[in-house]
XYZ file of C-alpha atoms in Angstrom:
744
model
C 95.891 69.721 157.342
C 95.976 70.143 153.347
C 97.920 73.118 151.600
C 95.568 76.206 150.422
C 96.494 78.097 147.437
C 95.451 81.134 145.078
C 96.368 80.297 141.621
C 96.705 83.223 139.344
C 97.045 81.468 135.680
C 97.909 83.988 133.107
C 97.985 83.190 129.340
C 95.690 82.631 126.810
C 93.011 80.949 129.104
C 89.558 82.697 128.137
C 87.544 80.822 125.695
C 89.546 77.899 125.291
C 87.612 75.657 127.660
C 90.153 76.600 130.424
C 88.059 76.418 133.273
C 86.205 73.130 132.652
C 89.461 71.459 132.221
C 90.737 73.281 136.105
C 87.597 71.640 136.945
C 87.974 67.982 135.580
C 91.830 68.125 137.099
C 91.112 69.247 140.086
C 87.933 66.675 141.129
C 90.389 64.102 139.373
C 93.176 65.116 142.128
C 90.469 65.532 145.117
C 90.796 68.875 145.796
C 88.239 71.636 147.053
C 87.809 75.509 145.777
C 86.774 77.170 142.736
C 88.107 78.421 139.353
C 86.650 81.790 137.762
C 87.605 83.962 134.333
C 88.545 87.206 135.585
C 90.200 90.693 133.666
C 93.601 88.851 134.483
C 93.173 85.263 133.291
C 92.048 82.533 134.885
C 91.946 82.739 138.880
C 91.843 79.344 141.246
C 91.464 78.768 144.993
C 92.455 75.233 145.842
C 92.959 73.281 149.025
C 94.476 69.593 148.771
C 96.969 67.241 149.645
C 97.494 66.857 145.431
C 98.416 71.002 144.556
C 101.750 70.473 143.326
C 100.810 67.873 140.631
C 97.701 69.996 140.321
C 100.167 72.852 139.056
C 102.329 70.898 136.838
C 98.988 69.303 135.375
C 97.712 72.596 134.459
C 101.049 73.507 132.394
C 100.964 70.100 130.272
C 97.827 69.229 129.832
C 96.061 72.015 129.220
C 93.514 72.608 126.435
C 94.419 72.535 122.661
C 93.774 75.955 122.114
C 95.651 77.543 125.538
C 98.596 79.027 125.996
C 100.182 79.049 129.727
C 102.580 82.197 130.021
C 102.521 82.107 133.770
C 101.311 80.562 136.735
C 101.507 82.788 140.023
C 101.310 80.880 143.313
C 100.176 82.826 146.654
C 99.121 80.748 150.184
C 95.656 81.087 150.598
C 94.288 82.732 153.529
C 91.192 81.903 155.574
C 88.977 81.485 153.123
C 85.531 79.285 152.880
C 86.021 76.756 150.240
C 83.177 74.387 148.890
C 83.067 71.007 149.653
C 83.893 69.977 146.189
C 85.285 71.890 143.610
C 82.901 74.685 141.715
C 83.362 76.695 138.362
C 81.935 80.419 139.361
C 80.920 83.547 137.806
C 83.613 85.780 136.074
C 84.801 88.764 137.596
C 85.639 92.585 136.123
C 88.184 94.419 136.911
C 91.409 95.813 135.118
C 92.082 93.654 131.974
C 95.031 92.222 132.168
C 94.407 88.864 130.141
C 94.730 87.799 126.463
C 92.062 87.345 123.487
C 91.790 83.712 121.855
C 91.966 84.082 118.067
C 89.249 82.759 116.174
C 90.051 79.193 115.603
C 89.256 76.599 112.891
C 86.150 74.085 113.145
C 88.230 71.150 115.492
C 87.529 67.311 114.500
C 84.695 66.736 116.643
C 82.555 69.445 115.466
C 83.242 68.452 111.611
C 82.529 64.973 112.395
C 79.032 66.304 113.938
C 77.587 68.483 111.145
C 78.781 65.375 108.648
C 77.000 62.940 111.264
C 73.037 62.850 109.704
C 71.722 61.566 113.006
C 73.252 64.700 115.280
C 71.738 66.880 116.316
C 74.035 69.446 114.580
C 73.979 67.991 111.594
C 74.713 70.512 108.410
C 74.337 73.569 111.012
C 77.067 75.813 109.293
C 77.565 77.392 112.902
C 78.499 74.671 115.256
C 81.494 75.439 117.224
C 82.619 74.160 120.590
C 85.501 75.888 123.444
C 88.493 74.114 121.346
C 87.161 75.672 118.155
C 84.632 78.781 116.355
C 84.657 82.471 116.413
C 86.160 84.467 119.007
C 87.997 87.821 118.681
C 85.776 88.452 115.110
C 82.599 88.166 118.065
C 83.784 89.899 121.114
C 82.551 93.566 122.040
C 84.322 93.434 125.516
C 86.154 91.873 128.429
C 85.624 89.027 129.976
C 85.138 86.887 127.431
C 81.234 85.639 127.749
C 78.255 85.585 125.771
C 76.830 88.927 126.717
C 80.133 90.391 125.626
C 79.753 89.291 121.912
C 77.902 89.246 118.772
C 75.861 86.274 119.989
C 74.078 88.154 122.896
C 70.757 88.251 120.824
C 70.801 84.748 120.421
C 69.028 83.099 123.518
C 69.889 79.499 124.223
C 67.338 76.697 123.578
C 67.294 74.165 126.566
C 69.675 71.639 124.876
C 72.050 73.735 124.498
C 71.708 75.537 127.706
C 72.276 72.037 129.272
C 75.402 71.590 127.518
C 76.742 75.190 127.961
C 76.097 74.560 131.940
C 77.701 71.059 131.805
C 81.692 71.347 133.008
C 81.980 67.800 131.739
C 81.147 68.864 127.918
C 82.882 70.264 125.487
C 80.459 73.214 125.174
C 80.698 74.370 128.651
C 80.662 78.190 128.708
C 81.333 77.851 124.751
C 80.173 81.525 124.063
C 79.512 81.016 120.259
C 77.153 77.984 120.940
C 74.231 77.015 118.900
C 72.340 74.947 117.201
C 69.821 74.891 114.225
C 66.565 75.568 117.283
C 68.812 79.028 118.701
C 71.393 80.036 116.492
C 71.971 81.882 113.505
C 70.521 81.267 110.269
C 72.111 80.798 107.084
C 70.455 82.111 103.741
C 70.784 82.570 99.863
C 69.779 86.430 97.889
C 69.873 87.817 94.713
C 68.713 91.133 93.874
C 68.405 91.746 97.901
C 65.891 88.695 97.920
C 65.805 86.035 99.679
C 65.652 82.852 98.109
C 63.279 80.127 98.723
C 64.974 76.937 99.452
C 68.155 75.496 101.156
C 70.699 77.922 100.795
C 73.744 75.938 100.700
C 72.370 73.846 97.832
C 71.498 77.003 96.006
C 74.389 78.121 96.554
C 76.332 75.072 95.163
C 73.986 75.210 92.190
C 75.168 78.686 91.280
C 79.167 77.751 91.669
C 78.492 75.363 89.304
C 76.882 77.366 86.807
C 79.628 79.936 86.600
C 78.477 82.510 89.475
C 80.040 84.091 90.982
C 79.156 84.292 94.732
C 79.436 86.460 97.823
C 79.790 84.726 101.357
C 79.566 85.844 104.562
C 82.771 84.271 106.597
C 84.311 84.677 110.086
C 86.016 87.450 109.829
C 84.367 89.583 106.413
C 82.678 87.968 103.066
C 84.753 86.415 100.296
C 84.062 86.435 96.876
C 84.001 82.850 95.600
C 83.721 81.007 92.319
C 85.030 78.074 90.355
C 88.532 77.696 90.451
C 88.338 75.365 87.739
C 86.309 77.699 85.163
C 89.083 80.026 83.114
C 86.012 81.664 82.499
C 84.608 82.353 85.844
C 87.957 83.556 87.120
C 88.384 85.658 84.058
C 84.910 86.521 84.694
C 86.351 87.648 88.644
C 88.956 89.652 87.559
C 86.893 91.446 85.382
C 84.541 92.967 87.592
C 86.931 92.496 90.331
C 88.938 95.044 87.953
C 92.155 93.007 89.312
C 94.015 92.004 86.220
C 96.836 89.699 88.132
C 96.873 89.625 91.587
C 96.753 86.569 92.657
C 93.644 84.596 93.708
C 93.685 82.687 96.965
C 92.157 79.078 96.934
C 90.284 77.271 99.173
C 89.901 73.046 99.415
C 90.231 69.838 100.743
C 93.728 68.841 101.427
C 93.773 66.277 98.459
C 92.333 68.771 96.158
C 95.698 71.257 97.573
C 97.889 67.972 96.212
C 96.366 67.668 92.896
C 97.878 71.169 92.219
C 100.488 71.547 94.464
C 103.324 69.740 96.183
C 103.057 69.357 99.734
C 105.340 68.841 102.657
C 104.472 67.583 106.231
C 105.274 70.574 107.882
C 103.002 73.098 105.227
C 100.289 70.044 105.831
C 101.168 70.287 109.354
C 100.322 74.657 109.137
C 97.745 74.095 106.728
C 95.578 72.195 109.293
C 96.713 74.860 112.763
C 93.961 75.982 114.261
C 94.637 79.509 112.895
C 94.005 77.898 108.927
C 96.411 80.302 107.365
C 96.671 80.836 103.434
C 99.471 79.074 103.005
C 101.983 79.933 99.687
C 102.776 76.472 97.697
C 104.677 75.093 94.733
C 102.572 74.579 92.433
C 103.131 71.360 90.075
C 99.965 70.717 87.745
C 97.868 72.833 85.842
C 94.627 71.299 86.923
C 93.094 74.855 87.924
C 91.973 77.970 85.894
C 95.502 79.418 84.735
C 94.175 83.188 85.755
C 94.210 82.211 88.889
C 98.143 83.364 89.168
C 99.140 84.651 86.201
C 102.981 83.594 86.046
C 103.365 82.478 89.563
C 105.018 79.178 90.428
C 103.076 79.270 93.495
C 99.155 78.785 94.888
C 97.929 80.299 97.828
C 95.662 77.768 99.471
C 93.601 77.444 102.628
C 92.049 74.557 103.969
C 87.864 75.558 104.849
C 88.035 76.802 108.846
C 84.398 77.327 109.106
C 81.539 74.908 109.091
C 79.589 76.927 106.562
C 83.173 75.973 104.388
C 83.418 72.552 105.018
C 79.849 72.193 103.802
C 79.782 74.649 101.176
C 82.971 72.600 100.071
C 81.645 68.858 100.325
C 78.641 70.279 98.320
C 80.863 71.892 95.250
C 83.335 68.932 95.711
C 86.009 71.162 94.056
C 88.273 73.925 94.864
C 87.402 77.273 95.028
C 88.260 80.580 94.449
C 88.243 82.524 97.418
C 89.605 85.917 97.977
C 88.072 89.279 99.882
C 85.102 90.747 99.117
C 85.853 94.511 98.475
C 86.383 97.051 96.420
C 89.741 97.478 94.975
C 92.124 98.675 97.828
C 89.200 99.195 100.204
C 88.649 97.231 103.596
C 86.650 93.875 103.506
C 82.953 93.721 103.975
C 81.276 92.614 106.679
C 77.976 94.053 107.186
C 75.062 92.845 105.143
C 73.545 95.744 104.347
C 77.213 96.845 102.976
C 77.968 93.512 101.092
C 74.164 94.180 99.436
C 75.772 98.203 98.383
C 79.212 97.176 97.716
C 79.439 93.746 96.159
C 76.224 93.836 94.246
C 78.184 94.368 91.223
C 80.809 91.352 91.866
C 77.957 88.660 92.988
C 75.309 87.251 91.532
C 73.946 85.097 94.513
C 74.555 86.329 98.267
C 75.330 83.304 101.333
C 74.301 85.473 104.421
C 73.701 84.994 107.957
C 72.627 86.703 111.155
C 75.825 86.542 113.547
C 77.308 90.208 113.584
C 80.828 90.545 112.712
C 82.719 92.726 115.045
C 85.426 93.300 113.189
C 87.348 93.281 110.149
C 89.868 90.722 109.719
C 91.388 89.555 106.741
C 93.020 86.273 106.070
C 96.300 85.514 107.706
C 98.677 84.909 104.908
C 102.125 82.827 105.448
C 104.694 80.220 103.686
C 106.822 77.475 104.714
C 110.760 78.211 103.189
C 113.615 75.737 103.940
C 114.694 77.966 106.742
C 112.010 77.836 108.604
C 108.001 79.670 108.114
C 107.130 82.702 107.187
C 104.270 85.168 108.123
C 103.324 87.763 105.092
C 99.799 89.271 106.447
C 99.289 88.826 110.475
C 95.455 88.725 110.162
C 92.615 86.411 111.515
C 93.826 82.900 113.645
C 96.962 84.819 114.602
C 95.805 88.212 115.911
C 95.473 89.378 118.507
C 98.324 87.725 119.569
C 101.125 88.908 122.399
C 105.282 88.154 122.406
C 107.008 88.793 125.189
C 109.211 91.794 125.411
C 112.943 90.914 125.125
C 115.218 90.825 128.222
C 115.895 94.411 129.702
C 112.576 95.364 128.508
C 110.277 93.781 131.246
C 109.311 96.884 133.373
C 108.930 99.559 130.666
C 105.545 101.823 130.456
C 103.003 101.254 128.304
C 103.693 102.655 125.131
C 101.535 103.070 122.091
C 103.787 102.651 118.569
C 101.741 103.778 115.675
C 103.342 101.706 112.941
C 103.613 102.950 109.225
C 101.822 104.005 106.013
C 101.807 100.511 104.296
C 100.486 97.228 105.613
C 99.387 99.202 108.853
C 99.138 97.344 112.387
C 100.136 99.272 115.526
C 101.380 97.744 118.894
C 100.468 98.241 122.411
C 102.694 97.224 125.375
C 102.537 96.286 128.404
C 103.563 94.317 131.501
C 106.397 92.712 129.525
C 104.295 91.909 126.570
C 103.332 93.446 123.233
C 100.164 93.267 121.571
C 100.056 93.063 118.226
C 97.356 94.536 116.325
C 96.152 92.329 112.999
C 97.089 93.683 109.406
C 94.817 96.667 108.774
C 96.354 97.688 104.898
C 97.645 100.576 103.290
C 96.431 103.977 105.177
C 96.511 106.213 101.882
C 92.952 104.740 101.433
C 90.256 106.900 103.017
C 88.344 103.906 104.296
C 91.231 102.221 105.422
C 92.300 104.870 107.263
C 89.238 105.220 109.009
C 89.568 101.636 109.914
C 92.742 102.058 111.335
C 91.031 104.705 113.999
C 88.279 102.645 114.376
C 90.432 99.548 115.594
C 93.144 101.731 117.410
C 89.907 102.531 119.672
C 88.765 99.329 119.523
C 92.149 97.708 121.006
C 92.471 100.380 123.277
C 88.992 99.771 125.411
C 89.523 96.350 124.993
C 92.544 95.793 126.742
C 91.814 98.957 129.096
C 95.279 100.305 127.672
C 96.693 103.937 129.201
C 99.854 104.843 127.006
C 102.435 106.706 128.882
C 104.455 107.299 125.711
C 103.255 107.320 121.674
C 106.022 106.248 118.986
C 105.320 106.857 115.102
C 107.517 106.870 112.101
C 109.767 109.865 111.518
C 107.951 110.442 107.940
C 105.676 113.514 109.120
C 103.856 112.736 105.782
C 102.388 109.223 107.337
C 99.217 109.277 108.207
C 100.017 107.061 111.505
C 102.400 109.411 112.058
C 100.328 112.289 112.099
C 97.411 110.734 114.256
C 99.764 109.883 116.686
C 101.302 113.250 116.982
C 97.726 114.386 117.401
C 97.293 112.528 120.618
C 99.137 114.768 123.111
C 100.838 112.048 124.692
C 104.824 112.142 125.227
C 105.719 111.345 121.666
C 109.200 109.480 120.061
C 109.982 109.520 116.536
C 111.699 106.182 114.937
C 113.800 106.071 111.831
C 111.843 103.290 109.999
C 114.509 100.666 109.051
C 115.935 101.064 112.547
C 112.143 99.970 113.836
C 112.479 96.817 111.485
C 115.460 95.829 112.605
C 114.283 95.964 116.211
C 111.026 94.597 115.422
C 113.566 91.235 114.374
C 115.712 91.625 116.976
C 112.596 91.794 119.091
C 111.130 88.768 118.252
C 114.449 86.872 118.419
C 114.629 87.713 122.108
C 117.513 89.490 121.663
C 118.325 91.073 125.535
C 118.881 95.109 125.394
C 122.219 94.730 126.042
C 123.221 92.321 123.412
C 125.634 94.265 121.848
C 125.505 95.296 118.038
C 124.416 93.361 114.796
C 124.600 93.984 110.872
C 121.290 94.382 110.059
C 120.385 94.314 105.994
C 117.462 95.879 105.666
C 115.408 95.659 102.166
C 112.355 97.568 101.561
C 110.248 99.475 99.470
C 110.791 102.651 101.142
C 111.541 104.783 104.602
C 112.436 108.262 105.620
C 116.523 108.263 106.226
C 118.038 111.102 108.984
C 119.671 112.005 105.909
C 116.323 113.283 104.452
C 116.453 111.079 101.906
C 114.446 107.570 101.109
C 115.919 104.617 102.033
C 115.600 100.688 101.204
C 118.837 98.970 100.589
C 120.463 99.531 103.706
C 123.698 97.570 105.725
C 123.672 99.338 109.289
C 125.306 98.326 112.786
C 122.703 98.707 115.282
C 121.326 98.051 118.402
C 117.900 99.022 119.756
C 119.368 102.204 121.034
C 121.296 103.299 117.804
C 122.568 102.612 114.548
C 125.014 103.659 111.927
C 124.702 103.653 108.024
C 127.436 101.242 106.650
C 126.635 100.611 103.314
C 123.888 101.278 100.599
C 122.668 101.031 97.087
C 123.435 103.486 95.173
C 120.469 106.165 94.921
C 118.802 106.907 91.990
C 115.896 109.000 91.322
C 112.088 108.198 91.862
C 110.670 110.436 88.442
C 107.207 110.924 89.479
C 107.423 110.024 92.935
C 105.010 107.703 94.030
C 104.384 107.093 90.331
C 107.864 105.102 90.363
C 106.201 102.570 92.880
C 103.282 101.943 90.300
C 105.520 102.126 86.798
C 108.520 100.143 86.981
C 109.404 101.935 83.748
C 110.626 104.805 85.232
C 112.905 103.224 87.893
C 114.689 101.386 84.896
C 115.215 103.926 82.696
C 117.289 105.979 85.791
C 119.378 103.040 86.416
C 119.971 102.579 82.652
C 121.204 106.055 82.178
C 123.010 105.695 85.373
C 125.017 103.084 83.300
C 125.370 104.588 80.649
C 122.808 102.372 79.052
C 120.283 105.009 77.577
C 120.236 103.479 74.126
C 119.060 100.371 75.702
C 115.866 102.391 77.694
C 115.282 104.231 74.541
C 114.653 100.506 72.972
C 112.958 99.291 75.520
C 110.710 101.712 76.217
C 110.045 103.494 73.166
C 106.019 103.778 73.983
C 106.858 105.997 77.561
C 107.088 109.306 77.871
C 111.085 109.333 78.682
C 112.115 112.791 77.505
C 109.860 114.470 80.097
C 110.993 112.134 82.672
C 114.347 112.860 82.126
C 113.611 116.409 81.791
C 111.919 116.865 85.363
C 114.851 115.007 86.998
C 117.034 116.572 85.461
C 115.527 119.645 87.085
C 115.190 117.899 90.442
C 111.172 118.554 90.096
C 109.302 115.700 92.042
C 112.144 113.091 91.502
C 113.500 112.231 94.950
C 116.904 109.935 95.333
C 116.036 106.755 96.777
C 118.322 103.454 97.583
C 115.282 101.760 97.707
C 115.608 97.230 96.889
C 111.998 97.846 96.069
C 112.502 99.893 93.714
C 115.802 98.334 92.391
C 113.322 95.008 91.660
C 111.256 97.041 90.066
C 113.614 98.445 87.786
C 115.299 94.829 87.117
C 112.101 92.987 86.314
C 111.169 96.434 83.249
C 114.273 95.632 81.777
C 113.670 91.861 81.496
C 109.862 92.433 80.155
C 108.123 91.172 83.084
C 106.044 93.685 83.994
C 103.763 96.171 82.547
C 103.915 99.707 82.136
C 102.009 100.167 85.387
C 101.150 97.578 87.477
C 98.082 96.642 89.438
C 99.610 96.209 92.850
C 102.431 96.246 95.218
C 105.423 93.889 94.543
C 103.861 92.786 91.100
C 107.092 93.213 89.492
C 109.514 91.934 92.291
C 106.832 88.449 92.235
C 107.248 88.216 88.597
C 111.169 88.457 89.067
C 111.469 85.742 91.957
C 109.047 83.375 90.285
C 111.308 83.783 87.304
C 114.605 83.121 89.009
C 113.377 79.928 90.955
C 112.816 78.624 87.509
C 116.864 78.723 87.156
C 119.372 77.061 88.871
C 122.285 78.186 90.788
C 123.661 81.472 89.108
C 126.818 83.323 89.399
C 126.319 87.000 90.358
C 127.140 90.093 88.582
C 130.254 92.196 89.392
C 128.680 95.050 91.387
C 130.505 98.141 92.955
C 133.026 98.302 96.388
C 132.811 100.642 99.222
C 130.642 102.070 101.064
C 128.040 102.663 98.116
C 127.036 99.971 96.355
C 127.191 101.035 92.251
C 124.637 99.401 90.352
C 125.851 100.533 86.689
C 128.146 97.015 86.706
C 124.647 94.924 87.442
C 122.337 96.842 84.829
C 125.699 96.244 82.263
C 126.283 92.976 83.014
C 122.402 92.280 82.605
C 122.161 94.148 79.243
C 125.384 91.892 77.933
C 123.575 88.604 79.269
C 120.674 89.672 77.268
C 122.544 90.581 73.956
C 124.324 87.487 74.665
C 120.752 85.756 74.437
C 120.523 84.243 78.330
C 117.338 83.243 79.454
C 115.478 85.740 81.326
C 115.162 82.870 83.689
C 119.073 83.192 84.697
C 119.530 86.976 84.353
C 116.630 86.950 87.208
C 118.729 84.739 89.524
C 121.654 86.429 89.016
C 120.285 89.614 90.357
C 119.103 87.556 93.440
C 122.346 86.173 93.834
C 123.839 89.492 93.195
C 122.501 91.773 96.122
C 122.337 88.579 98.368
C 126.061 88.587 98.195
C 127.275 92.332 97.953
C 125.430 92.992 101.181
C 126.467 89.760 102.904
C 129.935 90.494 102.595
C 130.126 93.483 103.932
C 127.882 91.963 107.118
C 130.389 89.013 107.254
C 133.108 91.936 107.697
C 131.459 93.643 110.149
C 131.244 90.333 112.732
C 134.816 89.660 111.457
C 135.954 93.510 112.460
C 133.663 92.532 115.917
C 131.956 94.715 115.343
C 128.678 92.975 115.235
C 127.435 90.097 117.400
C 125.345 88.386 114.853
C 123.189 89.260 111.595
C 119.517 90.394 110.856
C 117.767 90.348 107.931
C 114.478 92.447 107.616
C 112.284 94.483 105.123
C 109.703 93.511 103.003
C 111.788 92.155 100.576
C 112.974 89.478 102.556
C 109.383 87.988 101.937
C 111.246 86.596 98.710
C 111.692 83.329 100.085
C 114.944 82.939 96.974
C 116.466 86.160 98.142
C 116.363 84.672 101.922
C 117.578 82.045 101.135
C 121.012 83.346 98.812
C 121.064 85.641 101.622
C 121.353 82.694 104.325
C 123.521 80.705 102.256
C 125.918 83.851 101.919
C 125.786 84.042 105.826
C 126.383 80.162 106.321
C 128.441 79.426 109.480
C 127.058 83.118 110.695
C 124.163 83.650 113.668
C 121.548 84.804 111.584
C 117.921 86.334 112.773
C 115.311 86.562 110.187
C 111.571 87.301 110.958
C 109.460 84.098 111.117
C 106.858 84.559 113.321
C 106.193 88.270 112.513
C 105.962 89.937 108.983
C 109.340 90.948 107.546
C 107.349 93.920 106.187
C 105.502 96.522 107.700
C 103.246 94.775 109.395
C 105.722 94.197 112.351
C 106.956 97.510 112.030
C 105.265 99.049 115.045
C 106.417 96.477 117.384
C 110.483 98.025 117.028
C 109.092 101.050 116.941
C 107.887 100.442 120.340
C 111.245 98.613 121.626
C 113.655 101.546 119.808
C 111.646 104.281 121.792
C 111.775 102.283 125.061
C 115.847 101.585 124.272
C 116.086 105.427 123.596
C 116.822 108.066 126.351
C 114.488 110.585 125.582
């Protein structure tokens, strides 16, 4: 008698063509039974002689977007199974499956929209089970059409036949559509739809140097001709964005015309997530105003049929930057776009498929040491990460994250679900989006936390909101969360021993009540000890010190006995008032922040304006200059637990006086910072106090700093972020791990 089994498949198995794959595999192996989607993933009942080969096929032959995390097999009791193998209706229940991120257009759909004889020729909303919108259109689980923003589009007979045919790649593709029954595209100006082909009208407007607002997957973009300095300068002026680099979109051959592109980078660009990828530029074929002073450009490939058709029609690269007012979340609604983007855009390329949630483009880069995620968003979120050994049976936890680059984390059943990037919570609309997303994720994933975890900084909005939930609560120090997030990404066991953690970022509250940001910690998930730190300096004006780098430079130069140099470099700044306020202890908290140290060095070298227009502007300019120099020797720097910075600034000023190039000085600074902390980390390992080294915090998104630090740690086990952001985007994951490892 044939064996009969009930098979549960967990992972990313809904909305990816998994059921038709199971159906085809079972029919090939002559099995009888059924398969369905439910809130736990995919459930299968199967009977036949080839069940062992069937289970092996589930793992090895899964569809391209699928991710199989677990296959659970139990004997099947008495049950009437069909004579053949069937796909049956989805079932409800408690939500335990994951949601598939939005996926870039697959080759089959791309060929179809470019085929004049195809039914979907030129159709901007073509998709199948291997590509298209997922998370951006989903309202509820399980993932069925009625639970998405496609519910209002009734399938025509042709699409209905494809949708119902298990042998078709569109079987149960929930966003399935065609020109006869799906969303439509139009072009409008001044709130009025313009008659004619929408794409042709958009291409003509771009060719005239106009700026367009284009509705995409997770929100609107602002687009213009990337070759036109006039158009790019106009976009900068309208958006009041003087220097922050713009993202670009184009085909691979367009990217290769301006940037060096390795095989690994080309593969990353063509990944289903289709991120923005930072690439080394090698020519000046594009408008200089796209990324002033930078050695890299942020490129992405077209990732929807609409983008492909637009690039095909325009046949040149486009600037493709977030459609939003400065500091606000990306616009997603048509009426919202008309209201907020009218001052920026000369025309609107619109459609009538609603966006369920805002999703910025993911941003990544490939370094000599592997991939790096700078922004975890569209195409990557929502993603689940396994909890490290020792945390598998942890209760459900909600970790609220930090204030900047906010993201929260839900843990359950041995997995952590990290939200998409939400932004800076100081902005009221971003805070509103954070609250909406928290409600959204909690309902979507049926999450009921037993514990809430917050940053120890009482002034953070996410901390205040976490405390207001009225649940058992744990506060975690910022830099402890950073190192735990990196440990967790690398699946470091709960009892894996202590590590030497170099944590470099902008700011985070320390247990001594001061603002940390340049630390070497000896730590594990449960606790930490501060071993070494950058000499603290006042932050004159508090938050102003983050926006006006000269303030940090003034403090560092004064402390190094170089006040006269500061007077010469910053002659127009209100130095006397700042010095008086600091002497009186007025709004000048002391900080060991590595981020502010970068700002100070950049200001001394004249690489940033008196007031920067975006976070990390000064540090990015410093990295760009340093990359233009070769290997450089470090400056002398202080010994001991507190790393004195006076020798560093004395060396920098001596080099300036001697006529050394800004690039060489910038390179020497990077090496100095890396080697000073790496030497102390090496000592901890040599003493047997630490098992490995962790590198975390937003400063390690600087690829040169990462490279210098890894070189200084050669021969030792080092963990640095690769799949999660080193910045505060992964902070919530670390918060959850620390709270779970720390006794109440």
